[in-house]
XYZ file of C-alpha atoms in Angstrom:
584
model
C -4.823 -11.493 -36.044
C -3.053 -9.158 -33.523
C -0.663 -6.610 -34.814
C 1.387 -4.152 -32.903
C 2.365 -0.607 -33.667
C 4.569 2.055 -32.218
C 2.662 5.167 -31.209
C 3.764 8.554 -29.821
C 3.697 8.955 -26.032
C 2.917 12.448 -24.997
C 4.542 14.517 -23.616
C 7.939 12.766 -23.838
C 7.589 12.245 -27.610
C 8.869 8.630 -27.238
C 7.059 5.683 -28.879
C 5.500 2.849 -27.062
C 4.039 -0.482 -28.278
C 0.339 -0.618 -28.718
C -1.474 -3.869 -30.025
C -4.136 -3.517 -32.612
C -5.852 -5.534 -35.278
C -8.896 -7.789 -35.408
C -7.913 -9.823 -32.347
C -7.982 -6.817 -30.082
C -11.277 -5.594 -31.469
C -12.989 -8.945 -31.029
C -11.642 -9.358 -27.526
C -12.740 -5.749 -26.771
C -16.212 -6.579 -27.885
C -16.353 -9.632 -25.555
C -14.801 -7.784 -22.698
C -17.271 -4.958 -23.111
C -20.175 -7.446 -22.440
C -18.379 -9.013 -19.388
C -17.443 -5.607 -17.851
C -20.939 -4.100 -18.367
C -22.538 -7.160 -16.898
C -20.189 -6.885 -13.841
C -20.966 -3.155 -13.238
C -24.733 -3.387 -13.840
C -25.643 -3.622 -10.097
C -23.397 -0.587 -9.187
C -24.666 1.488 -12.142
C -28.271 0.712 -11.158
C -27.719 1.870 -7.644
C -25.770 5.060 -8.698
C -28.498 5.885 -11.092
C -31.173 5.596 -8.383
C -29.019 7.815 -6.098
C -29.453 10.591 -8.687
C -33.169 9.902 -9.446
C -34.950 7.441 -7.292
C -36.896 5.947 -10.269
C -33.971 6.382 -12.725
C -35.874 8.717 -15.189
C -37.552 10.752 -12.625
C -37.864 11.379 -8.849
C -35.774 12.956 -6.126
C -32.277 12.096 -5.400
C -31.658 9.928 -2.387
C -29.114 10.055 0.421
C -26.606 7.250 0.787
C -25.655 5.992 4.258
C -21.927 5.611 4.961
C -22.336 1.879 5.531
C -23.979 1.503 2.154
C -21.106 3.470 0.378
C -18.563 1.262 2.036
C -20.356 -2.014 0.999
C -20.521 -0.754 -2.648
C -16.857 0.214 -2.420
C -16.043 -3.392 -1.433
C -18.119 -4.644 -4.256
C -16.304 -2.414 -6.674
C -12.898 -3.637 -5.358
C -13.893 -7.240 -5.738
C -15.125 -6.444 -9.298
C -11.685 -4.852 -10.211
C -10.032 -8.058 -8.923
C -12.351 -10.275 -10.883
C -11.725 -8.305 -14.106
C -7.918 -8.708 -14.169
C -4.704 -6.719 -14.342
C -5.932 -3.631 -16.082
C -8.659 -3.079 -13.566
C -6.433 -3.832 -10.596
C -4.183 -1.137 -11.914
C -7.222 1.147 -12.458
C -8.370 0.633 -8.874
C -5.025 1.398 -7.588
C -4.981 4.716 -9.486
C -8.443 5.568 -8.205
C -7.345 4.937 -4.695
C -5.091 8.006 -4.957
C -7.778 10.220 -6.551
C -10.193 11.651 -4.018
C -11.155 14.162 -6.624
C -12.795 11.369 -8.655
C -14.429 9.105 -5.956
C -15.978 9.629 -2.570
C -13.600 9.063 0.444
C -15.163 5.580 1.320
C -14.300 4.279 -2.135
C -10.727 5.696 -1.931
C -10.169 4.052 1.466
C -11.321 0.596 0.310
C -9.513 0.705 -3.075
C -6.386 1.544 -1.283
C -6.369 -2.042 0.050
C -5.750 -3.299 -3.569
C -2.439 -4.890 -3.929
C -0.423 -5.732 -7.154
C 0.357 -9.268 -5.855
C -0.653 -11.699 -8.553
C 0.340 -15.409 -8.657
C 3.129 -15.714 -11.244
C 2.469 -17.520 -14.527
C 4.101 -20.933 -14.900
C 7.678 -21.093 -15.991
C 6.644 -23.176 -19.054
C 4.798 -20.085 -20.411
C 7.511 -17.642 -19.382
C 10.586 -19.378 -20.927
C 9.515 -19.276 -24.435
C 8.945 -15.499 -24.095
C 12.541 -14.856 -22.862
C 14.201 -17.023 -25.525
C 12.131 -15.496 -28.345
C 12.925 -11.937 -27.223
C 16.656 -12.564 -26.563
C 17.208 -14.904 -29.478
C 18.775 -17.877 -27.659
C 18.052 -20.612 -25.003
C 18.242 -19.753 -21.322
C 21.412 -21.908 -20.626
C 23.274 -19.955 -23.355
C 22.111 -16.412 -22.220
C 22.627 -16.851 -18.533
C 25.280 -18.685 -16.372
C 22.430 -19.486 -13.864
C 18.807 -18.774 -13.771
C 16.390 -19.348 -10.826
C 13.042 -20.313 -12.429
C 11.139 -19.457 -9.239
C 9.815 -15.921 -9.564
C 10.956 -13.494 -6.751
C 8.188 -11.124 -7.483
C 4.837 -11.380 -9.260
C 2.740 -8.461 -10.318
C -0.245 -7.962 -12.602
C 1.665 -7.108 -15.663
C 5.069 -8.882 -15.336
C 7.147 -11.044 -13.031
C 10.796 -10.935 -11.830
C 13.451 -13.695 -11.662
C 16.975 -13.807 -10.302
C 19.848 -14.856 -12.716
C 23.536 -14.537 -13.230
C 25.652 -13.039 -16.059
C 29.539 -13.044 -16.058
C 29.480 -13.675 -12.387
C 27.135 -10.783 -11.818
C 23.696 -11.159 -10.076
C 20.905 -9.785 -12.272
C 17.138 -9.347 -12.029
C 15.182 -10.368 -15.045
C 11.736 -8.696 -15.533
C 9.511 -10.531 -18.000
C 6.198 -9.215 -19.333
C 3.304 -11.787 -19.012
C 2.295 -13.588 -22.203
C -0.433 -11.828 -24.152
C -0.840 -9.111 -21.462
C -0.708 -6.336 -23.979
C -3.579 -7.633 -26.005
C -5.679 -8.161 -22.831
C -4.948 -4.782 -21.392
C -5.385 -2.902 -24.709
C -8.803 -4.587 -25.208
C -9.852 -3.349 -21.786
C -8.530 0.228 -22.512
C -10.656 0.323 -25.663
C -13.755 -0.746 -23.555
C -12.985 1.992 -21.043
C -12.706 4.658 -23.638
C -15.969 3.396 -25.315
C -17.852 3.458 -22.042
C -16.616 6.810 -20.935
C -19.315 8.834 -22.614
C -21.832 6.686 -20.736
C -20.082 7.266 -17.338
C -19.972 11.019 -17.902
C -23.536 11.327 -19.239
C -25.471 13.379 -16.890
C -22.366 14.172 -14.629
C -21.493 17.673 -13.822
C -18.747 19.335 -15.854
C -16.185 18.947 -13.000
C -16.708 15.249 -12.615
C -16.761 14.723 -16.374
C -13.360 16.470 -16.715
C -11.936 14.388 -13.897
C -13.114 11.088 -15.469
C -11.893 11.936 -18.972
C -8.585 13.072 -17.590
C -8.169 9.986 -15.380
C -8.955 7.688 -18.334
C -6.373 9.282 -20.487
C -3.811 9.279 -17.651
C -4.542 5.554 -16.864
C -4.137 4.557 -20.600
C -0.900 6.427 -20.988
C 0.526 5.071 -17.656
C -0.397 1.372 -18.163
C 1.049 1.421 -21.737
C 4.161 2.759 -20.528
C 4.438 0.042 -17.702
C 4.043 -2.593 -20.531
C 6.912 -1.277 -22.518
C 10.089 -2.313 -20.912
C 12.115 -0.320 -23.548
C 10.605 2.837 -21.960
C 11.476 1.608 -18.510
C 15.014 1.067 -19.494
C 15.303 4.680 -20.710
C 13.905 5.960 -17.582
C 16.321 3.861 -15.466
C 19.225 5.277 -17.522
C 17.972 8.972 -17.394
C 17.126 9.074 -13.628
C 20.213 7.009 -12.898
C 22.260 9.675 -14.582
C 20.568 12.393 -12.609
C 21.858 10.770 -9.247
C 25.115 9.366 -10.592
C 27.169 11.571 -8.147
C 24.948 10.650 -5.129
C 26.639 7.784 -3.160
C 23.606 7.354 -0.977
C 21.281 6.704 -3.975
C 21.225 3.328 -5.847
C 19.253 2.746 -8.993
C 19.745 -0.490 -11.029
C 21.846 -0.441 -14.265
C 20.337 -1.780 -17.374
C 21.989 -4.834 -19.036
C 21.299 -3.760 -22.638
C 22.500 -7.012 -24.239
C 19.792 -8.910 -22.485
C 16.900 -6.423 -22.683
C 13.994 -5.736 -25.138
C 10.655 -4.068 -24.844
C 9.345 -7.289 -23.192
C 12.390 -8.364 -21.159
C 14.368 -6.052 -18.995
C 17.559 -7.260 -17.344
C 19.064 -5.088 -14.500
C 21.810 -5.364 -11.936
C 20.470 -6.942 -8.830
C 20.494 -4.556 -5.787
C 19.915 -5.973 -2.322
C 18.010 -4.062 0.346
C 15.414 -4.139 3.031
C 11.921 -2.822 2.408
C 11.777 0.677 3.576
C 8.873 0.031 5.955
C 10.638 -2.834 7.756
C 11.176 -0.664 10.852
C 12.571 -3.651 12.890
C 15.393 -4.459 10.401
C 16.182 -0.736 9.957
C 16.655 -0.620 13.673
C 19.065 -3.560 13.533
C 21.131 -1.553 10.898
C 21.194 1.402 13.196
C 19.491 3.626 10.518
C 18.504 7.156 11.532
C 14.833 7.031 10.327
C 14.143 10.715 10.560
C 17.364 11.433 8.499
C 16.168 8.648 5.969
C 12.729 10.354 5.622
C 14.479 13.723 5.008
C 16.671 12.393 2.319
C 13.903 10.409 0.642
C 11.772 13.645 0.438
C 14.796 15.605 -0.925
C 15.330 13.074 -3.613
C 11.753 13.344 -4.738
C 11.639 17.083 -4.598
C 14.857 17.108 -6.809
C 13.235 14.701 -9.320
C 10.058 16.768 -9.470
C 11.119 20.391 -9.267
C 14.639 20.249 -10.799
C 14.906 17.374 -13.103
C 11.239 17.127 -14.181
C 11.529 13.356 -14.416
C 10.445 11.199 -11.363
C 9.899 7.722 -10.076
C 6.043 7.658 -9.696
C 5.304 4.546 -7.711
C 7.030 5.000 -4.324
C 5.146 2.305 -2.397
C 7.240 0.234 0.118
C 7.733 -2.597 -2.362
C 9.696 -0.332 -4.732
C 11.853 1.283 -2.015
C 14.521 -0.407 -0.100
C 17.474 0.506 2.216
C 20.942 -1.014 2.381
C 22.794 -1.492 5.697
C 24.892 1.661 5.154
C 21.699 3.764 4.650
C 21.712 3.814 0.941
C 18.230 4.324 -0.719
C 17.386 1.831 -3.336
C 14.755 2.443 -5.979
C 13.087 -0.328 -7.978
C 10.431 -0.452 -10.740
C 10.588 2.516 -13.034
C 7.580 1.399 -15.246
C 5.567 4.261 -13.680
C 7.340 7.651 -14.258
C 6.182 11.188 -14.496
C 7.376 14.005 -16.806
C 7.062 17.679 -16.088
C 7.578 20.537 -18.439
C 9.629 23.719 -17.419
C 6.536 25.807 -16.791
C 4.918 23.235 -14.502
C 8.287 22.909 -12.694
C 8.333 26.649 -12.109
C 4.808 26.723 -10.822
C 5.505 23.777 -8.472
C 8.517 25.666 -7.063
C 6.109 28.578 -6.612
C 3.765 26.220 -4.754
C 6.595 24.985 -2.528
C 7.676 28.568 -1.734
C 4.096 29.314 -0.775
C 4.213 26.370 1.651
C 7.485 27.569 2.989
C 6.366 31.105 3.566
C 2.987 30.063 4.889
C 1.400 31.997 1.980
C -1.933 30.286 1.220
C -2.805 32.853 -1.527
C 0.515 32.051 -3.257
C -0.276 28.373 -3.078
C -3.684 28.890 -4.623
C -2.228 31.130 -7.381
C 0.178 28.442 -8.254
C -2.573 25.867 -8.554
C -4.643 28.181 -10.718
C -1.617 28.821 -13.018
C -1.081 25.094 -13.320
C -4.701 24.571 -14.350
C -5.382 22.555 -11.180
C -7.854 24.974 -9.523
C -10.777 26.713 -10.975
C -9.960 30.499 -10.942
C -13.617 31.268 -10.105
C -13.449 29.087 -6.941
C -14.566 30.626 -3.720
C -11.265 31.671 -2.285
C -12.368 31.845 1.260
C -13.655 28.164 1.310
C -10.556 27.076 -0.745
C -8.234 28.879 1.778
C -9.795 26.919 4.613
C -9.290 23.611 2.582
C -5.713 24.482 1.823
C -5.176 25.415 5.551
C -6.308 21.992 6.563
C -4.073 20.295 3.952
C -1.018 22.312 5.020
C -1.652 21.449 8.688
C -1.839 17.840 7.702
C 1.502 18.247 5.938
C 2.977 19.605 9.282
C 1.749 16.485 11.008
C -0.825 18.431 13.124
C -3.999 16.754 14.343
C -7.112 18.018 12.473
C -10.385 18.186 14.308
C -13.180 16.112 12.801
C -15.478 19.165 13.240
C -13.444 21.208 10.863
C -13.330 18.474 8.325
C -17.060 18.017 8.611
C -17.682 21.782 8.341
C -15.502 22.074 5.150
C -17.257 19.038 3.607
C -20.614 20.481 4.506
C -19.800 23.636 2.449
C -19.463 21.252 -0.543
C -22.175 18.824 0.360
C -24.613 19.882 -2.306
C -21.917 19.819 -4.976
C -19.718 16.930 -3.851
C -18.118 16.400 -7.300
C -17.994 20.131 -8.059
C -14.987 20.541 -5.766
C -13.055 23.054 -7.864
C -9.825 20.842 -8.254
C -9.073 19.790 -11.769
C -5.913 17.745 -11.813
C -4.142 17.658 -15.190
C -2.287 14.398 -15.976
C 1.194 15.513 -15.082
C 0.062 16.966 -11.745
C -2.121 13.886 -10.976
C 1.060 11.801 -10.822
C 2.695 14.372 -8.522
C -0.406 14.169 -6.209
C -0.064 10.368 -6.243
C 3.556 10.430 -5.399
C 3.043 12.909 -2.508
C 0.137 10.914 -1.151
C 1.873 7.437 -1.199
C 5.191 8.950 0.027
C 3.559 10.687 2.912
C 2.255 7.217 4.150
C 5.811 5.809 3.828
C 7.323 8.749 5.716
C 4.720 8.550 8.536
C 5.588 4.965 9.037
C 9.215 5.753 9.512
C 8.855 8.976 11.420
C 5.430 9.774 13.067
C 6.819 13.361 13.677
C 7.510 13.869 9.989
C 7.000 17.546 8.898
C 6.827 17.912 5.148
C 6.656 21.727 5.298
C 9.870 21.890 7.341
C 11.610 19.821 4.639
C 10.253 21.947 1.876
C 11.397 25.205 3.645
C 14.921 23.963 4.083
C 15.075 22.598 0.531
C 13.909 25.733 -1.316
C 16.422 27.815 0.702
C 19.424 25.524 0.337
C 19.035 23.563 -2.875
C 15.811 24.238 -4.659
C 16.876 27.240 -6.769
C 19.672 29.425 -7.964
C 21.405 31.934 -5.635
C 19.284 34.984 -6.503
C 16.002 33.047 -6.086
C 17.198 31.231 -2.952
C 18.117 34.617 -1.334
C 14.627 35.997 -2.230
C 12.980 32.972 -0.714
C 15.064 33.144 2.367
C 14.144 36.823 2.808
C 10.475 35.970 2.369
C 10.625 33.227 4.934
C 12.524 35.522 7.371
C 9.957 38.352 6.735
C 7.110 35.947 7.375
C 8.571 34.779 10.649
C 9.435 38.195 11.806
C 5.940 39.492 10.919
C 4.413 36.672 12.878
C 6.591 37.483 15.878
C 5.807 41.133 15.703
C 2.078 40.448 15.457
C 2.218 38.123 18.470
C 4.054 40.792 20.544
C 1.490 43.502 19.483
C -1.508 41.305 19.992
C -0.823 40.247 23.670
C -1.468 43.822 25.218
C -4.441 44.248 22.998
C -6.004 40.891 23.974
C -5.366 41.745 27.644
C -7.026 45.215 27.247
C -10.074 43.616 25.588
C -10.436 41.075 28.365
C -10.242 43.828 30.916
C -13.139 45.627 29.111
C -15.180 42.497 29.124
C -14.813 42.138 32.794
C -15.864 45.782 33.222
C -18.729 45.224 30.835
C -17.474 48.100 28.720
C -16.795 46.200 25.556
C -18.887 47.437 22.608
C -19.223 45.364 19.494
C -20.206 47.099 16.320
C -21.549 45.153 13.439
C -21.782 46.508 9.900
C -23.533 44.692 7.169
C -22.066 45.489 3.732
C -24.015 45.221 0.561
C -21.615 46.398 -2.078
C -23.560 44.874 -4.867
C -26.872 46.427 -3.844
C -28.319 42.980 -3.355
C -30.782 43.993 -0.677
C -32.238 46.768 -2.850
C -32.779 44.323 -5.732
C -34.428 41.767 -3.561
C -36.734 44.473 -2.162
C -37.814 45.512 -5.590
C -38.479 41.972 -6.638
C -40.512 41.350 -3.445
C -42.567 44.439 -4.155
C -43.112 43.492 -7.801
C -44.112 39.931 -6.631
C -46.719 41.372 -4.257
C -48.322 43.659 -6.904
C -48.430 40.812 -9.591
C -49.927 38.245 -7.117
C -52.621 40.768 -6.119
C -53.672 41.304 -9.768
C -55.690 38.089 -9.983
C -58.094 38.638 -6.976
C -58.475 42.357 -7.990
C -59.299 41.285 -11.493
C -61.926 38.837 -10.259
C -63.438 41.467 -8.044
C -63.733 44.012 -10.910
C -65.200 41.493 -13.209
C -68.029 40.813 -10.733
C -68.573 44.617 -9.969
C -67.805 46.389 -13.214
C -67.570 43.847 -15.977
C -65.087 42.394 -18.262
C -63.205 45.593 -19.580
C -61.982 46.819 -16.136
C -61.043 43.262 -15.132
C -59.094 42.813 -18.321
C -57.181 46.072 -17.813
C -56.282 45.000 -14.220
C -55.137 41.572 -15.393
C -53.173 43.084 -18.249
C -51.451 45.384 -15.658
C -50.647 42.433 -13.458
C -49.276 40.497 -16.379
C -47.018 43.457 -17.226
C -45.713 43.626 -13.620
C -45.113 39.877 -13.833
C -43.069 40.332 -16.897
C -40.996 43.052 -15.283
C -40.341 40.711 -12.465
C -39.236 37.994 -14.855
C -37.072 40.390 -16.704
C -35.349 41.333 -13.415
C -33.970 37.720 -13.011
C -32.213 37.767 -16.333
C -28.387 37.702 -16.052
C -25.400 37.324 -18.333
C -23.829 33.903 -18.535
C -21.547 33.407 -15.547
C -21.728 32.647 -11.891
C -24.276 34.402 -9.817
C -23.284 36.583 -6.849
C -19.547 36.132 -7.421
C -16.667 38.084 -9.073
C -13.847 36.656 -10.988
C -10.785 35.720 -8.882
C -7.673 36.928 -10.464
C -4.207 35.299 -10.011
C -1.319 37.384 -8.709
C 0.362 37.172 -12.101
C -2.728 38.757 -13.808
C -2.755 41.539 -11.195
C 0.933 42.300 -11.776
C 0.223 42.494 -15.524
C -2.721 44.934 -14.831
C -0.620 47.094 -12.622
C 2.126 47.215 -15.252
C -0.458 48.214 -17.816
C -1.919 51.047 -15.540
C 1.522 52.251 -14.793
C 2.446 52.439 -18.492
C -0.926 54.312 -19.256
C -0.088 56.793 -16.372
C 3.354 57.530 -17.844
C 1.892 58.209 -21.166
């Protein structure tokens, strides 16, 4: 009743297994009922937040304690619903563009630790996939799982005297997860109904990203290819260790790899016993990920401490390549541009790169977004951010919480996830960790070719020189201003600009409104004094004025009181066009 087919996996073009058939459809129908029933209390509360009586009424504010309580209910619901929803909760915990901060904080507690299935159910899977019994396939096999996750579990074994790790997909897990994915795709229109466009975009994108990611994780053939490709990219780096695939003992449900020892990267005490230089380790870890993302375009996308280890000589070990990201050349170029913007402290360049990648609405208020990016960059530098600044920024988006103009495409969402998780690991190892400093050094020394590197180096030097020059010039001016304040000679001039003539328009509308509103009492007075005809004329004149007033509020489609924000690339194109017209 359950069939499997190979379907194309965008954007790599590879194929992955995807169950289908009547069994999946029947299970999806049953799971839909279970899932909807579990979510009814939350959906009821969220609906009343928008309209107090669901169909009508004002929206209501939600206290932080209430939001946290709901987040914990959501977390427990994900755990009850099984592997697919545990994975979904983990992904949501790295997406503040999809959920409020309270939900993100609580869902980040979700762990992928699930009790392993009994060996009696796993042994037939291995023997069926590899075509022989365990004793013939392996010299030794420890039937106690050394790791258990929601989708698979790992065992230690031995082949030809070599220690290996055998990763086995849980029985029937593909059918269970595929049924849940179908339910999610069916319920998506319900979740996005009534949502503003920004949130709807995020939810649709998140669902597609989640489905793609979890299907890849359940295809060990895909993971084997990623192990080989990323391993080849670091073949000449002695301080990076990635398991080799044992092809003779691997299928799309069983993956056998060389066993690599190591201490979890967040075990600070053991690293100290090894004499590991933690700041140097952090720097190397960041450099490896920058290379994978910017240069190779293929990266390990799940860098939590359980998937990163360190050997006594300082070698970095990477495990679990089920979740990987792929970036096209254009996105890689724009990410390099983003890193250059960080290195040169050019916030406009950073925003332009986000616009070009489709991650930032080009119509966004650049002043507000500049403040937001400033805060993020300061956080990257490890600086303390005042709560007042955060509250002030959030206040500017308070009335449109989900209209924050960030729209993360699927490929960038994984980059953001990696950056977020990796920052937590690096802060554990080195509280003084400065991501911007590492970026600056990398883009100058390794991140680009000689010509681009020299250009970046010049830009950074110019930025530093300009800042120094400004500081030197500013000091005497500040001292002079303070002297004037003491002598009470400081004069402050304030100029209110109205380039769009807004005040004139408002004045006209106010005048028209006064005339229109006066028409009713004037008509009533004329009716009592002079009869129906003068009163009708006065009322008609009032209606005409009212029509003119209404007409003045018409506008073309587009945002009010704003002008389009163009990217630097577009401005360069316009300047080139103007220059060409001038030459003609």
